[in-house]
Amino acid sequence: QGGGGGGGGGGGGNEKDNAVDNVASDVLSKLPQPFDMEEAEVKYPVLFEESMNTVLCQELVKYNRLINIISSSLKSVRKAIKGLVVMSTALEQLSNQLFFGLIPEMWLKKSYGSLKPLAGYFTDLLQRIDFFTSWLKDTPPVVFWLSGFFFTHAFTTGAKQNYARKYTIPIDNVDFEQEMMSRPETSYTKKPKDGVYTYGLFFEGCRWNKKAETLDERLPKVLFSPAPVMWFVPMKVPDIPNRPHYNCPVYKTSDRRGILATTGHSTNFVCFIRVPIEENDTQAHWVLRGGALLTQLDD
């Protein structure tokens, strides 16, 4: 009788093990190889006039760390399921998280922040890798996917640095004015003279009114809406126009809090973006509405 009970438990275990093994196998079959850093450093060397080369190489290093931990952890958990290695506490936890469709904590330690379920996270990761692969293999993008960066601050600082060096201005005297563009991201063929075109943000608690070209109330039952392509225009701080705008905070995820990292930056807050509002509108109105921009959604 005791043996029968044990067999039943084993059956349940096998079912879970098979499910976890299938998930691990599926992810491993779709996970690309790490980026070739030698190729990246030859094609995009450190240049005084082009800070984006350094930004790209730093991003690829971070993605390689993430790809490596995903690959090694999944290979280990598959071996543990087959009984080839010991199922450690860490691998047991990984197995449980894969089974319940959660992002494994082991990965999150090397990852960008995300509140997505496992399937959404992995789809998003593949899109990010595609973005950087085309940058590495072809040419730098004309419009940058702001959501794809591990360290968005480095990207925006790189854009400021390019401008500051081009016109020999101290970088501390440079900031961005954001211009909301009317065309979709696929319609741009040339980079702007200065600054960068970006896309990929979402409004929460408000929306962009294309016709009025101002911030507007969100539509009923629509929590999030895509933001337009934005041109980050670098300029000297005194030259930034004083027009009606809302200093809209940008967060990496909808969890509007973060931990202060050793760099002095929050792990979740990115920056403020100056979004145009109507003449008679106020900052306070949109603060009360909880107006914000997010780099990614939770699904």
XYZ file of C-alpha atoms in Angstrom:
299
model
C 0.000 0.000 0.000
C 2.863 2.378 0.917
C 4.475 1.560 -2.454
C 1.223 2.440 -4.261
C 1.105 5.863 -2.553
C 4.693 6.550 -3.561
C 3.893 5.613 -7.163
C 0.981 8.077 -7.221
C 3.251 10.879 -5.985
C 5.808 9.929 -8.618
C 3.154 10.101 -11.343
C 2.275 13.673 -10.347
C 5.957 14.501 -10.275
C 6.471 13.050 -13.750
C 3.651 15.169 -15.118
C 5.233 18.327 -13.695
C 8.716 17.242 -14.794
C 7.485 16.642 -18.345
C 5.817 20.055 -18.456
C 8.957 21.809 -17.151
C 11.165 19.837 -19.552
C 8.924 20.876 -22.478
C 9.080 24.558 -21.480
C 12.872 24.397 -21.071
C 13.277 22.606 -24.406
C 11.031 25.137 -26.192
C 12.862 28.169 -24.764
C 16.294 26.673 -25.544
C 15.278 25.930 -29.135
C 14.302 29.586 -29.698
C 17.008 31.290 -27.627
C 19.673 32.830 -29.913
C 23.408 32.462 -29.357
C 25.146 35.268 -27.389
C 26.277 38.298 -29.400
C 29.783 38.221 -30.886
C 31.509 40.931 -28.838
C 34.631 40.860 -31.022
C 32.508 41.684 -34.080
C 30.717 44.445 -32.129
C 33.948 46.084 -30.935
C 35.476 46.001 -34.441
C 32.362 47.321 -36.194
C 31.440 49.838 -33.472
C 34.727 50.955 -31.865
C 34.962 53.556 -29.096
C 34.731 56.926 -30.893
C 34.809 60.434 -29.415
C 32.093 61.679 -31.803
C 29.773 58.618 -31.547
C 28.839 57.616 -27.989
C 26.181 55.190 -29.265
C 28.928 52.688 -30.173
C 29.813 52.384 -26.492
C 26.101 52.210 -25.533
C 25.567 49.348 -28.005
C 28.538 47.322 -26.724
C 27.472 47.811 -23.086
C 23.946 46.619 -23.932
C 25.230 43.539 -25.768
C 27.353 42.556 -22.734
C 24.240 42.759 -20.512
C 22.136 40.721 -22.959
C 24.895 38.112 -23.228
C 24.872 37.666 -19.439
C 21.106 37.153 -19.539
C 21.234 34.744 -22.512
C 23.974 32.745 -20.760
C 22.101 32.403 -17.449
C 18.884 31.379 -19.237
C 20.739 28.806 -21.334
C 22.866 27.317 -18.522
C 19.995 27.196 -15.991
C 17.621 25.459 -18.427
C 20.256 22.898 -19.432
C 20.922 22.220 -15.725
C 17.241 21.798 -14.838
C 16.763 19.377 -17.751
C 19.734 17.316 -16.502
C 18.275 17.363 -12.960
C 14.896 16.134 -14.260
C 16.689 13.235 -15.992
C 18.582 12.490 -12.740
C 21.995 13.312 -14.221
C 22.722 16.032 -11.647
C 21.354 16.805 -8.181
C 18.149 18.869 -8.112
C 19.466 21.698 -5.913
C 17.218 24.173 -4.066
C 17.913 26.787 -6.757
C 16.994 24.357 -9.568
C 13.870 23.255 -7.679
C 12.799 26.890 -7.422
C 13.545 27.399 -11.135
C 11.507 24.300 -11.973
C 8.514 25.534 -9.930
C 8.622 28.993 -11.532
C 8.791 27.517 -15.037
C 5.865 25.227 -14.207
C 3.697 28.144 -13.022
C 4.687 30.381 -15.961
C 6.661 32.906 -13.878
C 9.960 34.592 -14.743
C 12.592 32.646 -12.742
C 14.275 34.713 -10.021
C 17.590 33.310 -11.216
C 17.059 35.164 -14.514
C 15.704 38.368 -12.984
C 19.006 38.863 -11.131
C 20.669 39.355 -14.549
C 17.638 40.821 -16.313
C 15.935 44.149 -16.966
C 12.811 44.639 -14.821
C 9.617 43.003 -16.044
C 6.204 42.174 -14.576
C 5.175 40.005 -17.528
C 4.353 36.297 -17.265
C 7.049 33.952 -18.588
C 5.604 33.665 -22.128
C 5.279 37.453 -22.519
C 8.738 37.996 -21.051
C 10.385 35.568 -23.468
C 8.563 37.041 -26.510
C 9.704 40.509 -25.390
C 13.279 39.268 -24.902
C 13.384 37.855 -28.447
C 12.152 41.194 -29.838
C 14.877 43.022 -27.892
C 17.540 40.631 -29.195
C 16.231 41.142 -32.765
C 16.491 44.931 -32.327
C 20.137 44.738 -31.254
C 20.969 42.033 -33.826
C 19.854 44.263 -36.700
C 21.829 47.173 -35.158
C 24.932 44.977 -34.898
C 24.641 43.235 -38.281
C 23.296 46.096 -40.399
C 23.371 49.760 -39.347
C 22.336 51.791 -36.288
C 18.545 52.299 -36.285
C 17.061 55.570 -37.545
C 14.388 55.323 -34.820
C 15.490 53.743 -31.530
C 13.224 51.393 -29.587
C 13.437 53.043 -26.169
C 11.930 49.994 -24.438
C 14.690 47.687 -25.678
C 17.512 49.098 -23.572
C 18.721 47.555 -20.335
C 20.097 50.902 -19.195
C 18.019 53.658 -20.799
C 19.988 56.369 -18.951
C 23.145 55.411 -20.866
C 21.274 55.797 -24.168
C 19.883 59.257 -23.343
C 23.269 60.352 -21.933
C 24.924 59.110 -25.136
C 22.572 61.260 -27.230
C 23.370 64.297 -25.044
C 27.084 63.556 -25.190
C 27.095 63.413 -29.009
C 25.481 66.863 -29.120
C 27.750 68.328 -26.439
C 30.899 67.091 -28.201
C 29.694 68.174 -31.651
C 29.155 71.766 -30.508
C 31.753 71.775 -27.675
C 29.242 72.553 -24.928
C 29.592 71.156 -21.368
C 27.188 68.200 -21.112
C 25.783 69.604 -17.832
C 24.433 72.552 -19.851
C 22.504 70.251 -22.230
C 18.997 68.843 -21.792
C 16.214 67.517 -24.014
C 13.116 69.052 -25.460
C 10.798 66.282 -26.693
C 8.912 66.789 -29.919
C 5.918 64.512 -30.565
C 6.004 63.327 -34.182
C 2.958 62.635 -36.342
C 4.270 59.743 -38.452
C 4.735 56.066 -37.398
C 8.237 54.745 -36.616
C 8.519 52.820 -39.914
C 8.278 55.974 -42.062
C 11.638 57.555 -41.110
C 14.622 56.970 -43.376
C 17.110 59.536 -42.043
C 18.323 60.343 -38.545
C 17.604 63.854 -37.246
C 20.429 66.417 -37.498
C 20.769 66.338 -33.701
C 19.275 64.087 -31.054
C 17.403 60.805 -31.595
C 14.013 59.550 -32.758
C 12.493 57.052 -30.312
C 9.380 54.873 -30.094
C 7.853 52.193 -27.883
C 6.350 54.061 -24.900
C 2.790 53.749 -23.548
C 0.665 56.364 -21.785
C -1.106 55.383 -18.563
C -3.780 57.610 -17.001
C -3.907 59.788 -20.128
C -3.453 59.586 -23.908
C -1.940 61.529 -26.794
C -4.495 63.411 -28.894
C -3.080 63.339 -32.441
C -5.436 65.981 -33.815
C -4.992 68.511 -31.013
C -1.330 67.483 -30.522
C -1.757 67.684 -26.753
C -2.230 65.380 -23.802
C -5.856 64.311 -23.337
C -8.072 62.261 -21.014
C -7.847 58.530 -21.579
C -10.743 56.861 -23.374
C -13.251 54.867 -21.263
C -11.984 51.380 -20.333
C -8.661 51.985 -22.134
C -5.936 51.855 -19.484
C -2.919 52.156 -21.789
C -2.407 53.790 -25.168
C 0.664 53.974 -27.412
C 2.682 57.185 -27.356
C 3.807 58.727 -30.644
C 7.342 58.674 -32.014
C 9.315 61.214 -29.993
C 12.263 63.279 -31.126
C 14.622 63.890 -28.225
C 16.015 67.274 -29.260
C 19.164 68.213 -27.305
C 19.662 71.923 -26.643
C 21.276 74.287 -24.195
C 19.162 74.480 -21.030
C 18.426 78.252 -21.391
C 17.181 77.628 -24.975
C 14.471 75.124 -23.971
C 11.145 76.800 -24.829
C 8.813 77.584 -21.945
C 5.587 76.184 -23.423
C 2.629 74.560 -21.630
C 3.713 71.025 -20.829
C 3.370 68.196 -18.334
C 6.600 66.773 -16.917
C 5.514 63.197 -17.523
C 7.504 60.569 -15.590
C 8.722 57.541 -17.544
C 8.886 54.170 -15.778
C 10.242 50.869 -17.038
C 7.246 48.942 -15.637
C 3.815 49.771 -14.225
C 5.179 49.148 -10.720
C 5.865 52.838 -10.125
C 8.647 52.438 -7.654
C 12.244 51.365 -7.863
C 15.367 50.734 -5.846
C 18.180 53.271 -6.004
C 21.036 51.477 -7.781
C 24.732 52.000 -7.085
C 24.834 54.321 -10.131
C 22.516 56.726 -8.275
C 19.684 55.940 -10.711
C 16.386 54.303 -9.820
C 15.926 50.783 -11.156
C 12.486 51.750 -12.499
C 12.246 55.528 -13.063
C 13.825 56.603 -16.359
C 13.328 60.344 -16.869
C 10.751 63.098 -17.299
C 9.368 63.861 -20.765
C 7.905 67.281 -21.554
C 4.504 66.421 -23.091
C 2.554 69.367 -24.596
C -0.725 70.271 -22.860
C -3.428 72.851 -23.629
C -2.888 76.497 -22.662
C -5.418 76.400 -19.802
C -4.254 72.982 -18.548
C -2.053 72.435 -15.474
C 0.649 70.049 -14.257
C -1.452 69.339 -11.147
C -4.348 68.001 -13.254
C -2.179 65.270 -14.809
C -0.434 64.501 -11.532
C -3.872 63.772 -10.013
C -4.756 61.647 -13.058
C -1.612 59.619 -12.426
C -0.362 60.409 -15.930
C 2.811 58.482 -16.764
C 4.685 56.794 -19.582
C 5.762 53.139 -19.439
C 8.392 51.364 -21.524
C 6.463 48.068 -21.336
C 3.097 46.648 -20.344
C 2.459 43.732 -17.980
C 1.123 41.235 -20.545
